[in-house]
Amino acid sequence: METTDRQPSRFRDLLEAYRPYLIALAMLAVFAFTTFAIYDLTTEVSYDDVIEALGNTRWSSIGLAVFFTALSFAALVGYDVNALTYIGRSLPFVPVAMTAFSAYAVGNTAGFGALSGGAIRFRAYSRLGLSPDDVGRVIAFVTLAFGLGLLSVTALASLVTAPRIGAILGIEGGWVRAGAILIIVVLSALVILGRDGRTISVGGLSIRLPDTRTSSQQFLITALDIAASASVLYVLLPQTEIGWPSFLAIYATAVGLGVLSHVPAGLGVFETVIVAALGNTVSIDQVLGSLVLYRVIYHVLPLLIATLVVIGVEIRQLAYHPVASTLRKLEFRLAPPLLATFAIIAGAMLIFSSVTPTPDSDLDFLSGYLPLPFVEGAHFISSILGLILFVAARGIGARLDGAWWTGMICSALALVFAFVRAIAPFEAAFLIVLLAGLFLSAKQFDRRASLFGQVLTPSWIAAMFIIVAAAVTMLLFVYREVEYSHQLWWQFEFSEEAPRGLRAVLGLAIFAASISLFSLLRPAVRRSPLSTSGDLDRAIEIAMAQGNADANLVRMGDKRLMFSDSGKAFIMYGIQGRSWIALFDPVGPQEEMADLVWRFVEEARTQGGRAVFYQISPGLLSHCADAGLRAFRLGELAIVDLSRFDLKGGRLAGLRQALNKGVREGLEFSIIDPPDVMASIEELRRVSDAWLAEHDTREKTFSLGAFRDDYVASQPVAILRKAGQIVAFATLCVTDTKQEGTVDLMRFLPDAPKGSMDFLFVKIMEYLRDAGYARFNLGMAPLSGMSTREAALAWDRIGSVVFEHGERFYNFKGLKAFKSKFNPIWEPRYLAVAGGVSPAIVMMDATLLIGGGLRGVVGK
């Protein structure tokens, strides 16, 4: 029976551990399948036919496509406006519109909209004052609203055009209509249930449904968005027998499948559905030409506009314009992600242009001025530069100085080669915009890091291979009529385009494989050196000069230390397995936080580890997001405002009774100052040993102090005596700023009077209040505050269940109930982990680190 239970657990662990790789393989498999399908569907189509179809597209159709693109993005801005209304927050329209526009421009192009666009929203909205929970609810709202809206529009369009859709899909129209009706009924039921903003509970998860007005507004916004974006492609198509309602259903289905495939921008998947659905009514070469224009107008053009707006904000003569002044608040957050996506497009453009023919007129012109080796070399090197730009995009998004230099150099070289291998004005203009954006945003790329030290994630490797595979497919499509032979590799003539493309693809494949192997065969984990006594003294000095009392845990000396460049701030961390776990926020001035967080993430990544921040405040989340980390809620920290702490009145009547009872029991409170602690150390040890034996546990480390003579004597100790004997004690953690006080070790004898800890805490708070301290830190209640979150993640749902039913393993509810006696203010605390890493794996590493390894955890 034990073996049966263990096997599913092992399977789930393996699945979780290799989830990023499985997703990447699934992306490649889906792309391979769709690529084969579209290649097979276009057997009778030639590249020249597609170019001719592009040339025959009327300018009026292009103008209409641009108009409908603008209409679609205006509707997309409405998603964010409606989401902010739903969560009850109001922000200025201009920065919201810019954020939403940029998020969708990046999300539509890079794929993974909830992550890529969500990262932009997190950076921008946190800067505008939204809490991490509020930003998460906005992201959840727009993601869910798009999915449900797409489903509803598809169902309604299919209901009207069921016979036509059925004929295209090869099934009975009645089945199409029945499925559409079922979807409409389910969605209508959700609208009716939420007509008054009702909250429903599903498996312990509470979700507040949008009220009727919000639902109606969102449906209209989604309908306008999908109708406008479908019209972009529809007006680019030639005359077709398929009416607009039928096309709307086909388009919505293609978009949905593209999103579900997780392939960046649905590349290949979207095209396959459109070609398969329209191939019998419209010439396939015309469909392909329209799809190329659709990608340029709906995907590339908005990204270009968003990048140009950010560049415009940088120009000084606009700095005092009211709108520019508002947008400058977001410029720091928006520029790197936009430029990163722009670099991806520029890289893909260079790659694809290396496998497509150069116009004969351009070759004739170049042959009169340049020798053939120049043209051949420029063609081959341009494809490699495109791949380097694609890879560097990840570092550009992370604001690496090395990635900035790489982007500048590659763009400049590619700009020169654009006129050496072909006369490509549009390509050159695109590269000029990228160069201008990088140049004007240079001050933002202040993170010193080696681009070669960056380890590409499986999803980035998969995306890179998708681009290369797309280039191979395009090469095979363009030169379908060319008979392959080994002699092609060695043909060097101006007129021989196929050999030139073959050599470019071979270089791409070799270069991409080398990058992938370099990333996958990452270096083994190395341990950073342990901190010296001098480092510890310097860290204690910094800790005493700031307001976080928990920073005194550095006195344990069991953690590694990383200091900022100025030496005024530090991170204390431990290493367990591959996890580099930083404890709390960095200690020191706020202005040192961003660079120190990035340095820690970069050092962990360079040495083959994964960066983790444990028990951090909401204020650090924006810095973690900039470094590519994801946040998960851990629980809530209880804070007591000592300036208002008073036992008078009915609010704290229970504590007043505990205090009076302690006095009757003969308890006496006092503080032992650090110089006098060693005189009582043996008596304190006796209490500590008795407490450990009573609870059948052992000392913990890392996030908790242990009873060690030098540590206990480093700060004041609060004690309770009865009949002259110490029956309970707590070590205090304080700093010179008197902003905060807290306790670490809390031990009492088994026969101490009941309620002794309540008595001790009340006396400690009164002592700190009278000494001028501003607040008292009661510590964190793990997993608290998760069950009421709207649009909760799986992590939160699991956490809420454990909090409700996990008393046999840990006293979750009891701990929060004890802290609640003091009527504290609850502040959320988070776990931030590197993207793609399971928080469950990281929490296991943290547990092992705190417990002293597996032996310590098993031995309690």
GROMACS .gro file of C-alpha atoms in nm, residues 38 41-42 45-46 49-54 57 232-234 236-240 242 247 250 270-295 477:
model
   50
   38ILE     CA    1   0.070   2.407  -4.377
   41LEU     CA    2  -0.158   2.246  -4.777
   42THR     CA    3   0.058   2.478  -4.991
   45VAL     CA    4   0.171   2.735  -5.422
   46SER     CA    5   0.492   2.909  -5.526
   49ASP     CA    6   0.262   3.369  -5.643
   50VAL     CA    7   0.262   3.487  -5.280
   51ILE     CA    8   0.476   3.792  -5.368
   52GLU     CA    9   0.241   3.871  -5.656
   53ALA     CA   10  -0.060   3.844  -5.424
   54LEU     CA   11   0.109   4.083  -5.181
   57THR     CA   12  -0.324   4.413  -5.234
  232VAL     CA   13  -0.800   4.337  -4.018
  233LEU     CA   14  -0.744   4.004  -4.192
  234TYR     CA   15  -1.082   4.002  -4.367
  236LEU     CA   16  -0.680   4.207  -4.664
  237LEU     CA   17  -0.828   3.894  -4.822
  238PRO     CA   18  -0.952   3.905  -5.181
  239GLN     CA   19  -1.318   3.857  -5.258
  240THR     CA   20  -1.443   3.537  -5.098
  242ILE     CA   21  -1.734   3.326  -4.697
  247PHE     CA   22  -1.509   3.427  -4.105
  250ILE     CA   23  -1.308   3.079  -3.808
  270PHE     CA   24  -0.303   3.033  -3.659
  271GLU     CA   25  -0.195   3.019  -4.024
  272THR     CA   26  -0.276   2.649  -4.055
  273VAL     CA   27  -0.634   2.694  -3.934
  274ILE     CA   28  -0.695   2.993  -4.163
  275VAL     CA   29  -0.544   2.821  -4.470
  276ALA     CA   30  -0.733   2.497  -4.402
  277ALA     CA   31  -1.063   2.682  -4.358
  278LEU     CA   32  -1.030   2.919  -4.658
  279GLY     CA   33  -0.827   2.706  -4.898
  280ASN     CA   34  -1.133   2.581  -5.087
  281THR     CA   35  -1.281   2.926  -5.144
  282VAL     CA   36  -0.977   3.153  -5.187
  283SER     CA   37  -0.650   3.097  -5.367
  284ILE     CA   38  -0.398   2.978  -5.110
  285ASP     CA   39  -0.125   3.207  -5.239
  286GLN     CA   40  -0.356   3.502  -5.181
  287VAL     CA   41  -0.439   3.377  -4.830
  288LEU     CA   42  -0.068   3.347  -4.747
  289GLY     CA   43   0.000   3.697  -4.878
  290SER     CA   44  -0.285   3.835  -4.667
  291LEU     CA   45  -0.155   3.652  -4.359
  292VAL     CA   46   0.190   3.806  -4.403
  293LEU     CA   47   0.037   4.155  -4.422
  294TYR     CA   48  -0.188   4.076  -4.124
  295ARG     CA   49   0.115   3.982  -3.911
  477PHE     CA   50   0.880   2.657  -4.960
   0.00000   0.00000   0.00000
